[in-house]
Short mmCIF file of C-alpha atoms in Angstrom, two decimals:
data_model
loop_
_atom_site.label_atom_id
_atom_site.label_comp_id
_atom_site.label_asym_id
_atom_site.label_seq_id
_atom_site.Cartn_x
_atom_site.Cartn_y
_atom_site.Cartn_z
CA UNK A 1 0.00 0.00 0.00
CA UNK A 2 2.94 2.68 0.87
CA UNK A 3 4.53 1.57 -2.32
CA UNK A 4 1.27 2.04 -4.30
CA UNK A 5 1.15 5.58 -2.64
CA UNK A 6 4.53 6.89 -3.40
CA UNK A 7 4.18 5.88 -6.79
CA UNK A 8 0.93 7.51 -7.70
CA UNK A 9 3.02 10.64 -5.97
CA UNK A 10 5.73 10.31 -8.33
CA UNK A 11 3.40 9.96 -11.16
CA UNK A 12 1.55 13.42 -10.06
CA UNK A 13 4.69 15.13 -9.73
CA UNK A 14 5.74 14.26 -13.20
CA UNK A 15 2.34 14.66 -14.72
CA UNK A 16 2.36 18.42 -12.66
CA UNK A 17 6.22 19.56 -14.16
CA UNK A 18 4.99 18.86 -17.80
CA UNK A 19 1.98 21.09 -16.87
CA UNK A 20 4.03 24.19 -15.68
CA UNK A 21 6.52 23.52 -18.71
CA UNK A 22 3.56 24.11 -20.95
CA UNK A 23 2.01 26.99 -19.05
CA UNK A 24 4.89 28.45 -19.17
CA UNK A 25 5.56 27.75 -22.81
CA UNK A 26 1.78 29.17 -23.37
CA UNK A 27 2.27 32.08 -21.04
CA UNK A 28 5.72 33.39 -23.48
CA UNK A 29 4.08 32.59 -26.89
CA UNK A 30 0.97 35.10 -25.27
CA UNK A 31 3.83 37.86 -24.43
CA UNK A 32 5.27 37.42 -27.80
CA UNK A 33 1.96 37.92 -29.58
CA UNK A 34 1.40 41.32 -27.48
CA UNK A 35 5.10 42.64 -28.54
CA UNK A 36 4.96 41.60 -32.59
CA UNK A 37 3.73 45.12 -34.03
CA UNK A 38 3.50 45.42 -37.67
CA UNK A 39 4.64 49.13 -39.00
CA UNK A 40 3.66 50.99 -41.73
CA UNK A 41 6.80 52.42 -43.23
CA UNK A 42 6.44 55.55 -46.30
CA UNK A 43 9.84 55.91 -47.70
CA UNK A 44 9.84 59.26 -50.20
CA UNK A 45 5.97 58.34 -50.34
CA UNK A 46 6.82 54.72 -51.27
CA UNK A 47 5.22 51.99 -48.79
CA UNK A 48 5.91 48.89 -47.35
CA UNK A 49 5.39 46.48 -44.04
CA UNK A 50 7.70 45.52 -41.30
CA UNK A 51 7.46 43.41 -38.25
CA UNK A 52 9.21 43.90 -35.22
CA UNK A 53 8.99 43.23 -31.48
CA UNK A 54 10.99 45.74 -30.49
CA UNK A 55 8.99 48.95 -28.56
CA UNK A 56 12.02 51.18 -29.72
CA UNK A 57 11.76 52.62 -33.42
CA UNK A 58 15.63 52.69 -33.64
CA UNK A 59 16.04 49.23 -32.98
CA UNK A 60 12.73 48.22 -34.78
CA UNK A 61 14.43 50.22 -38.83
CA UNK A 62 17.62 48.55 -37.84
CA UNK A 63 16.03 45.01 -37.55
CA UNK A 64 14.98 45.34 -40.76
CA UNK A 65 17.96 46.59 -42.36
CA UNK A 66 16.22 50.19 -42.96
CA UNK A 67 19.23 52.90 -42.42
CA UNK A 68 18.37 56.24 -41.70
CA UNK A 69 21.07 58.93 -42.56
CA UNK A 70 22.68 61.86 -40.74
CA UNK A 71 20.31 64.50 -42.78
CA UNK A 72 17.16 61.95 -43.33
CA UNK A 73 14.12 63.31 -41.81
CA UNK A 74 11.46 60.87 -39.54
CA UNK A 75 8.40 60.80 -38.04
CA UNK A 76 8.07 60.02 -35.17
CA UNK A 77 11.55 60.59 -33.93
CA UNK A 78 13.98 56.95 -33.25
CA UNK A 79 13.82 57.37 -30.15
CA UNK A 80 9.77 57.08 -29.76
CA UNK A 81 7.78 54.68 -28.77
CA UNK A 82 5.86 52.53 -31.53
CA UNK A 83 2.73 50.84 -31.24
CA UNK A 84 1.32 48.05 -33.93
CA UNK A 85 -0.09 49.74 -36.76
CA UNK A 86 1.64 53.09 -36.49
CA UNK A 87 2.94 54.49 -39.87
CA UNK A 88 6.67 55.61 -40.02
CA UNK A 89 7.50 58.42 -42.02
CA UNK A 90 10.88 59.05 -43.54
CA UNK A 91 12.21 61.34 -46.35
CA UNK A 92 15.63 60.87 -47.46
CA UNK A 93 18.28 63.08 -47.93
CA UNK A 94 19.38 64.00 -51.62
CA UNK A 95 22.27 66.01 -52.75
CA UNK A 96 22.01 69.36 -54.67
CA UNK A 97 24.65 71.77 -56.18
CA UNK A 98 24.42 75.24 -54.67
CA UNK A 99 26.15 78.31 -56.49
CA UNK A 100 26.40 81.41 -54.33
CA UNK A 101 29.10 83.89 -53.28
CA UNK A 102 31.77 82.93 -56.23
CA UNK A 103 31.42 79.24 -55.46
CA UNK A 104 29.70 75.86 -55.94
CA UNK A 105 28.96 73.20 -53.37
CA UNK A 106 27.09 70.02 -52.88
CA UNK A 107 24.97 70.13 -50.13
CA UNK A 108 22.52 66.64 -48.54
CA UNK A 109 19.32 68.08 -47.75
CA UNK A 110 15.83 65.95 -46.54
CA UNK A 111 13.92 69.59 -47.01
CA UNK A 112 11.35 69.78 -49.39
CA UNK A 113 11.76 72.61 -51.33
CA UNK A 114 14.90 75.48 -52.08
CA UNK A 115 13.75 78.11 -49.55
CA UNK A 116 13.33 75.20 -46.04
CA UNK A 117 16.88 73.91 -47.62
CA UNK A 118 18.51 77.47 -47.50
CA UNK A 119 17.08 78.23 -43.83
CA UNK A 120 18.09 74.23 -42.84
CA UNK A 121 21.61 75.47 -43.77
CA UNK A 122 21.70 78.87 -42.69
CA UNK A 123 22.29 80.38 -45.99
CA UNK A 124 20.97 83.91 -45.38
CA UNK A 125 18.70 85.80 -48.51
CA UNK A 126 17.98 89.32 -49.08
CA UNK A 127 15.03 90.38 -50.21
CA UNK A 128 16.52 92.14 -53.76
CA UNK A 129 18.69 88.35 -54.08
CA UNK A 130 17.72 86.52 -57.18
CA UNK A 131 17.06 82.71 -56.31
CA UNK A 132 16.88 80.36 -59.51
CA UNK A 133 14.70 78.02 -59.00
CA UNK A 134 12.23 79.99 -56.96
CA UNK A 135 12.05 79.40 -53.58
CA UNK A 136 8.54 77.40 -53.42
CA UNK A 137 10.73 74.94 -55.87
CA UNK A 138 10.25 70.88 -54.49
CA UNK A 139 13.82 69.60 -54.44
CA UNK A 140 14.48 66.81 -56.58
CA UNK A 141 17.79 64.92 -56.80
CA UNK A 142 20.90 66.88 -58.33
CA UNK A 143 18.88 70.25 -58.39
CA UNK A 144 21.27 72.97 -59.44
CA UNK A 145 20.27 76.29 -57.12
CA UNK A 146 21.66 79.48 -58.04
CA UNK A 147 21.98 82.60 -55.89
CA UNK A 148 22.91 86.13 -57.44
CA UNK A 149 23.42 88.70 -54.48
CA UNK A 150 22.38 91.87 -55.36
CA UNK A 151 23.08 95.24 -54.53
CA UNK A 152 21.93 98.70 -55.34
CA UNK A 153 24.36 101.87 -55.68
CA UNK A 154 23.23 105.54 -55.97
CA UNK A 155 25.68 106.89 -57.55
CA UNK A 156 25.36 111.06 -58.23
CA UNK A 157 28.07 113.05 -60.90
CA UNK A 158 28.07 116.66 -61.57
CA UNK A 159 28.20 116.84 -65.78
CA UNK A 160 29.15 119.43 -68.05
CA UNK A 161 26.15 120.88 -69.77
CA UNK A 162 27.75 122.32 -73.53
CA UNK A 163 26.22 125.42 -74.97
CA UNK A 164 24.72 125.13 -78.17
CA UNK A 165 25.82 127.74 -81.17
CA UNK A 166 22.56 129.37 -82.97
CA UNK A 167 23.28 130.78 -85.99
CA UNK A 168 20.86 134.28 -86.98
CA UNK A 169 21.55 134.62 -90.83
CA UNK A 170 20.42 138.21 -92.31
CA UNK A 171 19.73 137.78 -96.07
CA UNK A 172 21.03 141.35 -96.26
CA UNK A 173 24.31 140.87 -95.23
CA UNK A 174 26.82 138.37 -97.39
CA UNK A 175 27.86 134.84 -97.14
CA UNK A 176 31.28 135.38 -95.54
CA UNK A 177 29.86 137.65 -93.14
CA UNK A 178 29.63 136.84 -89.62
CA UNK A 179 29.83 138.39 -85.82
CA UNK A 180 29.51 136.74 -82.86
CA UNK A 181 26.68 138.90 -81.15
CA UNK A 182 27.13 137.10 -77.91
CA UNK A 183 29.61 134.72 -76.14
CA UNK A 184 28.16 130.57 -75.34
CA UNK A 185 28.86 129.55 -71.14
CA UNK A 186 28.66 126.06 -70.42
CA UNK A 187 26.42 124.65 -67.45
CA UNK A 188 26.67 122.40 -65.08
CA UNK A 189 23.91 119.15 -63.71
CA UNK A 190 23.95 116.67 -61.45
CA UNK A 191 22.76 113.47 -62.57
CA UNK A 192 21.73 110.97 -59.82
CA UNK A 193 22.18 107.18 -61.23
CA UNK A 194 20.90 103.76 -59.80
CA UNK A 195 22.86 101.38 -60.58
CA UNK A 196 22.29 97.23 -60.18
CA UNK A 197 25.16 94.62 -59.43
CA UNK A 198 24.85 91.01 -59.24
CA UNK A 199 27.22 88.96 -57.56
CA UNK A 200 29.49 92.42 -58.12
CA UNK A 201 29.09 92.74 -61.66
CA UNK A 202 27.28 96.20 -62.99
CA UNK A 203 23.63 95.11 -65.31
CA UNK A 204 22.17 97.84 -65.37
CA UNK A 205 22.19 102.06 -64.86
CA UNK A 206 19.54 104.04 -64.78
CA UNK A 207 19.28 108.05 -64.57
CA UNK A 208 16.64 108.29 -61.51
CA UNK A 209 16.83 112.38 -61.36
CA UNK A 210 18.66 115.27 -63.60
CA UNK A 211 19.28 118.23 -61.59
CA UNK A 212 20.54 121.37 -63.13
CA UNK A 213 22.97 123.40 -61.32
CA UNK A 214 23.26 126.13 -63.73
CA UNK A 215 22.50 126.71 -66.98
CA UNK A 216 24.36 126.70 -70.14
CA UNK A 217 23.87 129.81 -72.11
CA UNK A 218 24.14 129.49 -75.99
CA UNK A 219 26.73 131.47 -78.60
CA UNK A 220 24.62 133.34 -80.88
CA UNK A 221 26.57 134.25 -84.40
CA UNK A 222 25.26 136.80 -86.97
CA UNK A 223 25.98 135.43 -90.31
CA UNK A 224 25.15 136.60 -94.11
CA UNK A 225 23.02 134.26 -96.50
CA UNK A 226 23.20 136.42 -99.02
CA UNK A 227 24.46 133.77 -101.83
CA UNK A 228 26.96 135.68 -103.77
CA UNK A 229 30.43 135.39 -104.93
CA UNK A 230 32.82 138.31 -105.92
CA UNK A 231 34.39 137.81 -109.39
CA UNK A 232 35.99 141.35 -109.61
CA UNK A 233 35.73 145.06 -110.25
CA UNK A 234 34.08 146.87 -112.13
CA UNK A 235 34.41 150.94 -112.35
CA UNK A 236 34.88 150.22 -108.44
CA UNK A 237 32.32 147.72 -107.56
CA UNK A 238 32.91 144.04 -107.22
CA UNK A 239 30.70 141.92 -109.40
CA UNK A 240 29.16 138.87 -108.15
CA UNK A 241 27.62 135.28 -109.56
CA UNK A 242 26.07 132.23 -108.51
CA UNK A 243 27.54 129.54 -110.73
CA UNK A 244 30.96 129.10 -112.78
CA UNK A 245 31.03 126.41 -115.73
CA UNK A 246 34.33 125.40 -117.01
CA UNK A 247 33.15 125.32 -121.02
CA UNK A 248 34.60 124.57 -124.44
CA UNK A 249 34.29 128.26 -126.04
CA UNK A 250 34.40 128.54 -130.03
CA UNK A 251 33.42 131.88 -132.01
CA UNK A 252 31.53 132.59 -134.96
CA UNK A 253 29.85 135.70 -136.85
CA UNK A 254 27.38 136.88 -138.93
CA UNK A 255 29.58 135.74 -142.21
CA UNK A 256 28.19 133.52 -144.88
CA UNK A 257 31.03 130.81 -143.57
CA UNK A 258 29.47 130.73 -140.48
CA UNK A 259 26.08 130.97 -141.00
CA UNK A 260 25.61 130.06 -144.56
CA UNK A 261 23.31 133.49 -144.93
CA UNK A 262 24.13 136.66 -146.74
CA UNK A 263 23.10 140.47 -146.10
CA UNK A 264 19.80 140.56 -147.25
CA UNK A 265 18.80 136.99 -146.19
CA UNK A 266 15.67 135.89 -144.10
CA UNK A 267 17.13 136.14 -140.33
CA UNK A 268 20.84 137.52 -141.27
CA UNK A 269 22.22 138.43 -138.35
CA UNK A 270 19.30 137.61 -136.01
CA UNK A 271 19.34 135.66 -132.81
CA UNK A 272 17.30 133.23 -131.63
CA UNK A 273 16.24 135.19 -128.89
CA UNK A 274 15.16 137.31 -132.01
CA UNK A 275 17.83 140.13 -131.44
CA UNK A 276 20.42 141.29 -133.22
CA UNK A 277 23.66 139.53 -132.55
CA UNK A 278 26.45 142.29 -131.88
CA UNK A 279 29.79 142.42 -129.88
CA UNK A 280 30.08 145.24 -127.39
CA UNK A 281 32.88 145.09 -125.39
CA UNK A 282 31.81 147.53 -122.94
CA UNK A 283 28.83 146.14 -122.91
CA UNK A 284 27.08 142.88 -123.49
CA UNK A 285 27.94 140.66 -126.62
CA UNK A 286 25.68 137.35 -127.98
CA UNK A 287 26.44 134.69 -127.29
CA UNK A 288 25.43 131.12 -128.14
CA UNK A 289 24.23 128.32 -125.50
CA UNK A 290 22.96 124.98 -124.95
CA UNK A 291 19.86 126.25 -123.20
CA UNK A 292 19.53 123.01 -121.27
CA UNK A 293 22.74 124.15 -119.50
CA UNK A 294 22.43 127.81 -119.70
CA UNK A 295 18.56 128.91 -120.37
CA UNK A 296 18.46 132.19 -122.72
CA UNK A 297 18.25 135.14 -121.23
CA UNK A 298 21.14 134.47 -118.75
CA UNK A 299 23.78 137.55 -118.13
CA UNK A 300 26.96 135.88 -117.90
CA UNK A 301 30.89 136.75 -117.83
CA UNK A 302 33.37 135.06 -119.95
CA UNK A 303 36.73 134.76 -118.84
CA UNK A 304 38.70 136.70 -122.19
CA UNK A 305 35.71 137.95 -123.71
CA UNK A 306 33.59 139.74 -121.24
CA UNK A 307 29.97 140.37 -120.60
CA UNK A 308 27.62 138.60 -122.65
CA UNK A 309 23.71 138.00 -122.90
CA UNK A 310 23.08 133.81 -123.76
CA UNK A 311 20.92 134.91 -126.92
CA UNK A 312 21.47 132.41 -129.71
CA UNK A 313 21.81 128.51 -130.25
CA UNK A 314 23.66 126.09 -132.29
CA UNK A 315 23.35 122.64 -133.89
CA UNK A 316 26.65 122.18 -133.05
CA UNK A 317 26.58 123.99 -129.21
CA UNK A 318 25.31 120.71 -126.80
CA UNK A 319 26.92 120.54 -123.15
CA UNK A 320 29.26 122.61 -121.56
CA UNK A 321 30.09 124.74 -125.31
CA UNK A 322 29.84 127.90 -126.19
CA UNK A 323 29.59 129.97 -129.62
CA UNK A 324 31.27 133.98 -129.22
CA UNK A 325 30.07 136.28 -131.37
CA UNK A 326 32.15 138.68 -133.46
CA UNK A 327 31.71 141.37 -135.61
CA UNK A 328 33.43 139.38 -138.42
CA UNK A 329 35.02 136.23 -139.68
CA UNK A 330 38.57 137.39 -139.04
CA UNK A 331 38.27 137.70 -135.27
CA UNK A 332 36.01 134.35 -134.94
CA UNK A 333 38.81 132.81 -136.46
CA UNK A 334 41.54 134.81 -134.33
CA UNK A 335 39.53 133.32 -131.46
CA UNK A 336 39.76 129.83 -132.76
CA UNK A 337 39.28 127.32 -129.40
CA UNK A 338 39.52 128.33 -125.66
CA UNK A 339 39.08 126.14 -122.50
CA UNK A 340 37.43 128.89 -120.22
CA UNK A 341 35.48 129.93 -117.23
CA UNK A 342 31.44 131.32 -117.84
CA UNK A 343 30.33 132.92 -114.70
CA UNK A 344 26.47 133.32 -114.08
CA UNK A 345 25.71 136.91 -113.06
CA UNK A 346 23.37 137.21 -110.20
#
């Protein structure tokens, strides 16, 4: 009977271990279940699942081989607490090429657009600072930001202001007369300038103000129009023209070798003008023109001859040629052929 007793207390004992082993067992597989959280991680907005039994979020990326870099941004920070279902947000750093102040660097940044990355870094911008891309820019992977400082200069310079020369002509008075009636001063300005550097270089000027400090005061000249030049003198006054040909001057007369007409004849001796041809050498001879070059009825001088009236034409007279008259055959043919000056009488 005592053997039959210690042996169902053996068997009880056993059958009791076997029962705390698996209580036990039970009771950690229940504490495991209540630690296992399953995370919701967004990676630059792309998604996935992770478990972990970990209550630290540090420990709980690192688990699952999820790094998180010196300027990658999270949310909630690693050192929160995580519960199962939470969602982990991280944004990872990129780098970007910054140009400001003469140089170029790379910079990481986790910001999400140009202006958070500038304040992130500490990169100070004034408000006249050009920023290319704009500020409100998303940053995207090898973004090239440029930064133009820019400053503004007043800049003010006192300038010469140059007197201006008025010329008065008088009709009455001739061409190569002139008198200065009174004297030209120059003035003086002040000219205020804005002026608009980037990164130290000038682009662009502009006159803002023009201040005048005194004022210039003009020359004024007197000078003749009349249009008149002196050939020479005569019986004391000085005889003037407009024009001066340089002509091919022949001669002819009234003669039957010249004219093919004879005393007597229909127009002997006449002029186209309808005058008498003549040679008057204190007065005015004929002589013959191209009227396209000289119309008839022109006073004129000829250098040798004299003064002459442009009264007849010639078949033979085209251009820059003129015909002398003479009182007969013998001095036309005395004359023979002259290269001369004709002067137009005013």
């Amino acid at each position: 009977m005592e053997r039959l007793k210690r042996m169902m207390v053996k068997r009880l004992s056993h059958k009791n271990s076997i029962f705390l082993v698996l209580i036990m067992i039970l009771l950690c597989y229940i504490v495991l279940l209540s630690m296992k959280k399953t995370l919701i991680v967004s990676i630059n907005d792309h998604q996935k699942s992770i478990v972990t039994y970990s209550s630290n979020l540090r420990s709980s990326l690192e688990k699952n081989n999820i790094k998180i870099g010196p300027k990658d941004r999270i949310y909630p920070a690693l050192k929160s607490k995580i519960r199962d279902g939470q969602k982990i947000v991280i944004k990872k750093a990129v780098n970007v090429y910054l140009t400001v102040d003469g140089s170029t660097r790379k910079i990481l940044t986790s910001q999400d657009n140009i202006g958070d990355m500038l304040l992130d870094e500490g990169i100070t911008i004034n408000k006249s600072d050009k920023v290319a891309p704009s500020l409100d820019t998303l940053i995207k992977k090898g973004e090239k930001i440029q930064i133009k400082r820019v400053t503004k200069k007043t800049v003010r310079q006192v300038k010469k202001i140059e007197y201006s020369t008025i010329v008065k002509k008088d009709a009455q008075l001739p061409s190569n007369f002139m008198k200065i009636l009174r004297k030209g001063h120059n003035g003086r300005k002040q000219i205020t300038v804005k002026q608009v550097y980037e990164d130290g270089k000038l682009v662009s000027s502009r006159v803002s103000s023009n201040k005048i400090l005194k004022k210039s005061k003009n020359k004024v000249i007197l000078k003749g129009s009349k249009n008149c030049y002196y050939l020479a003198s005569r019986g004391g006054s000085q005889l003037t023209y407009t024009r001066v040909f340089h002509v091919r001057a022949t001669a002819y007369s009234a003669c039957y070798e010249c004219t093919g007409k004879t005393p007597g004849d229909k127009g002997y001796g006449i002029t186209a003008c309808g005058t008498v041809a003549k040679r008057n050498v204190k007065g005015y001879s004929t002589i013959a023109v191209d009227p396209r070059i000289i119309p008839l009825g022109t006073k004129v001088f000829v250098k040798g001859y004299g003064f002459a009236i442009a009264e007849d034409v010639g078949g033979a007279i085209k251009g820059n040629r003129i015909d002398l008259f003479f009182n007969s055959y013998g001095e036309a043919i005395n004359w023979g052929v002259k290269y001369i000056e004709l002067y137009v009488m005013k």
